[in-house]
Coordinates of C-alpha atoms and ligand atoms in Angstrom, one line a residue:
X11 CA 138.8 -121.4 -9.7
X12 CA 140.8 -119.7 -12.5
X13 CA 144.1 -120.8 -13.9
X14 CA 146.1 -118.2 -15.9
X15 CA 149.1 -119.1 -18.1
X16 CA 151.3 -116.6 -20.0
X17 CA 152.4 -116.6 -23.6
X18 CA 156.0 -117.4 -24.3
X19 CA 158.7 -116.4 -26.8
X20 CA 161.2 -119.3 -27.3
X21 CA 164.7 -119.6 -28.8
X22 CA 165.6 -115.9 -28.6
X23 CA 168.1 -116.5 -31.4
X24 CA 170.6 -119.3 -30.7
X25 CA 168.8 -120.7 -27.6
X26 CA 167.0 -123.2 -29.9
X27 CA 164.8 -125.6 -27.9
X28 CA 166.3 -124.3 -24.7
X29 CA 165.6 -120.6 -23.9
X30 CA 162.3 -118.8 -23.6
X31 CA 160.7 -115.8 -21.9
X32 CA 157.2 -115.4 -20.5
X33 CA 155.2 -112.5 -22.0
X34 CA 152.0 -110.6 -21.3
X35 CA 149.3 -112.4 -23.3
X36 CA 147.3 -115.0 -21.4
X37 CA 145.3 -118.2 -21.6
X38 CA 142.7 -118.3 -18.8
X39 CA 140.7 -121.4 -17.9
X40 CA 137.8 -121.1 -15.5
X41 CA 136.8 -124.3 -13.7
X42 CA 133.0 -124.3 -13.4
X43 CA 130.6 -127.0 -12.1
X44 CA 131.3 -130.8 -12.1
X45 CA 129.3 -132.7 -14.8
X46 CA 128.9 -136.1 -16.3
X47 CA 131.3 -135.5 -19.2
X48 CA 134.1 -132.9 -19.8
X49 CA 132.9 -129.8 -21.6
X50 CA 135.4 -127.1 -22.7
X51 CA 133.6 -123.9 -23.7
X52 CA 135.7 -121.8 -26.1
X53 CA 135.4 -119.7 -29.3
X54 CA 137.9 -121.4 -31.4
X55 CA 137.2 -123.2 -34.7
X56 CA 138.3 -126.8 -35.3
X57 CA 139.2 -127.3 -31.6
X58 CA 137.4 -130.1 -29.7
X59 CA 135.1 -129.3 -26.8
X60 CA 135.2 -132.7 -25.1
X61 CA 137.8 -134.9 -23.5
X62 CA 139.8 -134.8 -26.8
X63 CA 140.6 -131.1 -26.2
X64 CA 144.4 -130.8 -25.5
X65 CA 143.7 -129.3 -22.1
X66 CA 141.7 -132.3 -20.9
X67 CA 144.0 -134.8 -22.7
X68 CA 146.9 -133.3 -20.8
X69 CA 145.1 -133.3 -17.5
X70 CA 144.1 -136.9 -17.9
X71 CA 147.6 -137.9 -18.8
X72 CA 148.7 -136.6 -15.4
X73 CA 145.8 -138.2 -13.5
X74 CA 143.4 -140.4 -15.5
X75 CA 140.5 -140.4 -13.0
X76 CA 139.9 -136.7 -12.6
X77 CA 136.2 -135.8 -12.1
X78 CA 134.8 -134.2 -15.3
X79 CA 134.0 -130.5 -15.1
X80 CA 132.6 -127.6 -17.2
X81 CA 135.6 -125.5 -18.2
X82 CA 135.6 -122.1 -19.9
X83 CA 138.7 -121.3 -21.9
X84 CA 139.7 -117.9 -23.2
X85 CA 142.9 -116.8 -24.7
X86 CA 144.5 -113.8 -26.4
X87 CA 147.6 -115.8 -27.4
X88 CA 147.2 -116.2 -31.1
X89 CA 147.4 -119.8 -32.4
X90 CA 150.3 -121.2 -34.4
X91 CA 152.1 -117.8 -34.4
X92 CA 155.3 -118.7 -32.3
X93 CA 154.0 -117.4 -29.0
X94 CA 153.6 -120.7 -27.2
X95 CA 149.8 -121.1 -27.5
X96 CA 149.8 -124.9 -27.3
X97 CA 152.4 -125.0 -24.5
X98 CA 150.2 -122.7 -22.5
X99 CA 147.3 -125.2 -22.9
X100 CA 149.6 -128.1 -21.8
X101 CA 150.8 -126.2 -18.8
X102 CA 147.1 -125.3 -17.9
X103 CA 146.2 -129.0 -18.3
X104 CA 148.9 -130.0 -15.8
X105 CA 147.8 -127.3 -13.4
X106 CA 144.2 -128.4 -13.8
X107 CA 145.1 -132.0 -12.8
X108 CA 147.2 -130.6 -10.0
X109 CA 144.3 -128.6 -8.6
X110 CA 141.4 -131.1 -9.2
X111 CA 143.5 -134.1 -8.1
X112 CA 145.1 -132.2 -5.2
X113 CA 148.5 -133.6 -6.4
X114 CA 150.7 -130.9 -4.7
X115 CA 153.1 -130.9 -7.7
X116 CA 156.2 -128.7 -7.4
X117 CA 157.1 -126.4 -10.3
X118 CA 160.0 -128.7 -11.2
X119 CA 157.6 -131.7 -11.4
X120 CA 155.3 -129.7 -13.6
X121 CA 158.2 -128.8 -15.8
X122 CA 159.2 -132.5 -16.1
X123 CA 155.7 -133.5 -17.1
X124 CA 155.2 -130.6 -19.5
X125 CA 158.6 -131.2 -21.2
X126 CA 157.8 -134.9 -21.7
X127 CA 154.5 -134.0 -23.4
X128 CA 155.9 -131.0 -25.5
X129 CA 159.3 -132.6 -26.3
X130 CA 161.3 -129.5 -25.5
X131 CA 161.2 -127.2 -22.5
X132 CA 161.8 -123.8 -24.0
X133 CA 158.1 -122.7 -24.1
X134 CA 156.7 -124.7 -21.2
X135 CA 159.4 -123.6 -18.7
X136 CA 158.7 -119.9 -18.8
X137 CA 155.0 -120.6 -19.0
X138 CA 155.4 -122.3 -15.6
X139 CA 157.9 -120.1 -13.9
X140 CA 157.5 -116.7 -15.6
X141 CA 160.6 -114.6 -16.5
X142 CA 163.5 -115.8 -18.6
X143 CA 164.2 -119.6 -18.4
X144 CA 167.3 -121.4 -19.8
X145 CA 166.8 -125.1 -19.8
X146 CA 168.0 -128.4 -21.2
X147 CA 166.3 -131.7 -21.9
X148 CA 168.8 -134.5 -22.4
X149 CA 168.4 -138.2 -21.7
X150 CA 165.0 -137.5 -20.4
X151 CA 166.4 -135.2 -17.7
X152 CA 165.3 -131.6 -17.5
X153 CA 167.4 -128.8 -15.9
X154 CA 166.3 -125.2 -15.8
X155 CA 167.6 -121.9 -14.5
X156 CA 165.0 -119.1 -14.0
X157 CA 166.2 -115.5 -14.1
X158 CA 165.1 -111.9 -14.8
X159 CA 165.1 -110.5 -18.3
X160 CA 167.1 -107.2 -18.3
X161 CA 164.8 -104.1 -18.9
X162 CA 163.9 -103.9 -22.6
X163 CA 160.9 -103.5 -24.9
X164 CA 159.5 -106.6 -26.7
X165 CA 157.8 -105.4 -29.9
X166 CA 156.1 -108.3 -31.6
X167 CA 155.0 -108.3 -35.2
X168 CA 152.4 -111.0 -35.4
X169 CA 151.6 -112.0 -39.0
X170 CA 148.0 -112.7 -40.1
X171 CA 148.9 -116.2 -41.2
X172 CA 149.8 -119.3 -39.1
X173 CA 152.9 -121.4 -39.3
X174 CA 152.8 -124.9 -38.0
X175 CA 155.7 -125.8 -35.8
X176 CA 156.0 -129.1 -37.7
X177 CA 156.4 -127.2 -41.0
X178 CA 158.9 -124.9 -39.5
X179 CA 160.9 -127.8 -37.9
X180 CA 160.7 -129.5 -41.3
X181 CA 163.1 -127.1 -42.9
X182 CA 165.9 -127.6 -40.3
X183 CA 168.9 -129.8 -41.2
X184 CA 169.3 -133.3 -39.7
X185 CA 172.9 -132.7 -38.9
X186 CA 175.3 -129.9 -38.2
X187 CA 179.1 -130.4 -38.4
X188 CA 181.1 -130.6 -35.2
X189 CA 182.8 -127.3 -36.1
X190 CA 179.5 -125.5 -36.8
X191 CA 177.9 -126.9 -33.7
X192 CA 180.8 -125.7 -31.5
X193 CA 180.6 -122.2 -33.1
X194 CA 176.8 -122.0 -32.8
X195 CA 176.9 -123.0 -29.1
X196 CA 179.7 -120.5 -28.4
X197 CA 177.4 -117.8 -29.8
X198 CA 174.5 -119.1 -27.6
X199 CA 176.8 -119.0 -24.5
X200 CA 177.6 -115.4 -25.2
X201 CA 173.9 -114.5 -25.7
X202 CA 173.0 -116.0 -22.4
X203 CA 176.0 -114.6 -20.5
X204 CA 175.2 -111.1 -21.9
X205 CA 171.6 -111.4 -20.9
X206 CA 172.5 -112.5 -17.4
X207 CA 174.9 -109.5 -17.0
X208 CA 172.4 -107.1 -18.5
X209 CA 174.6 -106.3 -21.6
X210 CA 171.8 -106.0 -24.2
X211 CA 174.0 -104.7 -26.9
X212 CA 176.3 -107.7 -26.8
X213 CA 173.3 -110.0 -26.2
X214 CA 171.6 -108.5 -29.3
X215 CA 174.6 -109.2 -31.5
X216 CA 174.8 -112.8 -30.4
X217 CA 171.0 -113.2 -30.7
X218 CA 171.2 -112.1 -34.3
X219 CA 174.1 -114.5 -35.0
X220 CA 172.1 -117.7 -34.5
X221 CA 173.0 -120.5 -36.8
X222 CA 170.9 -123.3 -35.3
X223 CA 167.5 -122.4 -36.8
X224 CA 167.0 -118.9 -38.2
X225 CA 169.0 -119.1 -41.3
X226 CA 166.9 -122.1 -42.4
X227 CA 163.5 -120.6 -41.4
X228 CA 163.8 -117.1 -42.6
X229 CA 162.4 -118.0 -46.0
X230 CA 159.2 -119.1 -44.3
X231 CA 158.6 -115.6 -42.9
X232 CA 158.8 -112.9 -45.6
X233 CA 158.3 -110.1 -43.0
X234 CA 161.5 -111.1 -41.1
X235 CA 164.1 -109.3 -43.2
X236 CA 162.4 -106.0 -43.8
X237 CA 161.6 -105.7 -40.0
X238 CA 165.1 -106.6 -39.1
X239 CA 166.6 -104.0 -41.4
X240 CA 164.2 -101.3 -40.1
X241 CA 164.7 -102.2 -36.5
X242 CA 168.5 -102.1 -36.9
X243 CA 168.3 -98.6 -38.5
X244 CA 166.3 -97.3 -35.6
X245 CA 168.6 -98.8 -33.0
X246 CA 167.0 -102.1 -31.8
X247 CA 169.1 -104.5 -29.9
X248 CA 168.0 -107.5 -31.9
X249 CA 165.3 -109.0 -34.2
X250 CA 164.6 -112.7 -33.9
X251 CA 162.0 -115.2 -34.9
X252 CA 159.8 -116.0 -31.9
X253 CA 159.7 -119.8 -31.4
X254 CA 159.1 -121.5 -34.7
X255 CA 157.6 -118.3 -36.1
X256 CA 156.0 -116.6 -37.8
X257 CA 156.0 -113.8 -35.1
X258 CA 159.0 -111.5 -35.5
X259 CA 160.2 -110.1 -32.2
X260 CA 162.2 -106.9 -31.9
X261 CA 164.1 -106.4 -28.7
X262 CA 164.9 -102.7 -28.1
X263 CA 165.7 -100.0 -25.6
X264 CA 162.5 -98.6 -24.1
X265 CA 163.1 -95.1 -25.6
X266 CA 163.1 -96.5 -29.1
X267 CA 159.8 -98.2 -28.7
X268 CA 157.5 -95.6 -30.2
X269 CA 159.8 -95.0 -33.2
X270 CA 160.0 -98.7 -33.8
X271 CA 156.2 -99.3 -33.7
X272 CA 155.7 -96.4 -36.2
X273 CA 158.4 -97.7 -38.5
X274 CA 157.2 -101.3 -38.5
X275 CA 153.6 -100.2 -39.1
X276 CA 154.8 -98.0 -42.0
X277 CA 156.2 -101.1 -43.7
X278 CA 152.5 -102.0 -44.3
X279 CA 153.0 -105.7 -43.8
X280 CA 150.2 -108.3 -43.3
X281 CA 150.0 -108.5 -39.5
X282 CA 149.7 -106.6 -36.2
X283 CA 152.2 -104.9 -33.9
X284 CA 151.9 -105.6 -30.2
X285 CA 154.1 -104.4 -27.4
X286 CA 154.5 -107.0 -24.7
X287 CA 155.9 -107.0 -21.2
X288 CA 157.8 -109.8 -19.4
X289 CA 155.4 -111.9 -17.3
X290 CA 157.1 -112.5 -13.9
X291 CA 154.6 -114.9 -12.4
X292 CA 154.1 -117.9 -14.7
X293 CA 151.2 -120.1 -13.6
X294 CA 148.7 -118.2 -11.6
X295 CA 145.8 -119.9 -9.7
X296 CA 143.0 -117.8 -8.3
X297 CA 140.5 -119.5 -6.0
X298 CA 136.9 -118.1 -6.1
Ligands
HSE319 N1 162.0 -124.4 -30.1 C1 160.9 -124.7 -30.8 C2 161.1 -124.5 -32.3 C3 159.8 -123.8 -30.3 O1 161.7 -123.5 -32.6 O2 160.7 -125.3 -33.1 C4 158.4 -124.1 -31.0 O3 157.9 -125.2 -30.5

């Protein structure tokens, strides 16, 4: 059996801890033979290969008596880059427990479990459902709305350095005044309404007007400002920090894609440019 989970890009400007979209990079786990102890075969440095691996820890949190197996894990989602690599592992762990324990979990139950583990739903929700997901997690209750993302190009600049979510959350303020919070959430409302009605020009303006997290985090990602300037000149809808960063995401009309790739590459920054598609499937399970 194979379980495949997409990468995700969270926040999308003012949708901090709430909004995310599934994108076309994938974590795949292959469930091989049963064995005495868990074995997770992978090619990552400093990542455990036994029951302390996040995949197995998550699966055992869902069902503590799962039979150990040999698991092969491969991923092209870069680690600590703001593309939901650890959320994809958490979602894969929940699906592994669901399959090996025959738990018949619904997608909503998977989302509740994943959100409890991750602490916020913005990455795990699109990893589970695919597409664009708007969700909330308040008083331990999760609510989510899954919808299509309007046609657009996602051009990701993935820096060659990692940025830990804890470090990136560490620069955020503890409080926001009532007036600023009301203003920031009105911008978020417009961003979502514009995405839902397919008005990417209006959505782009609102996405770039976030005041929940980007103003505080920009200093951590030196590539952000030059890419945003260049993207604006060429006619992108918006440039935002993907998740906690450091990936910088440019949302653009399809016909501007080639020009944007060339222009971002010409900036000669320390990282790679990838064009990603919206994943519409979320969790995929393939029986042998
Ligand atoms: N919403 C989260 C953040 C995503 O921006 O910190 C990364 O976990």
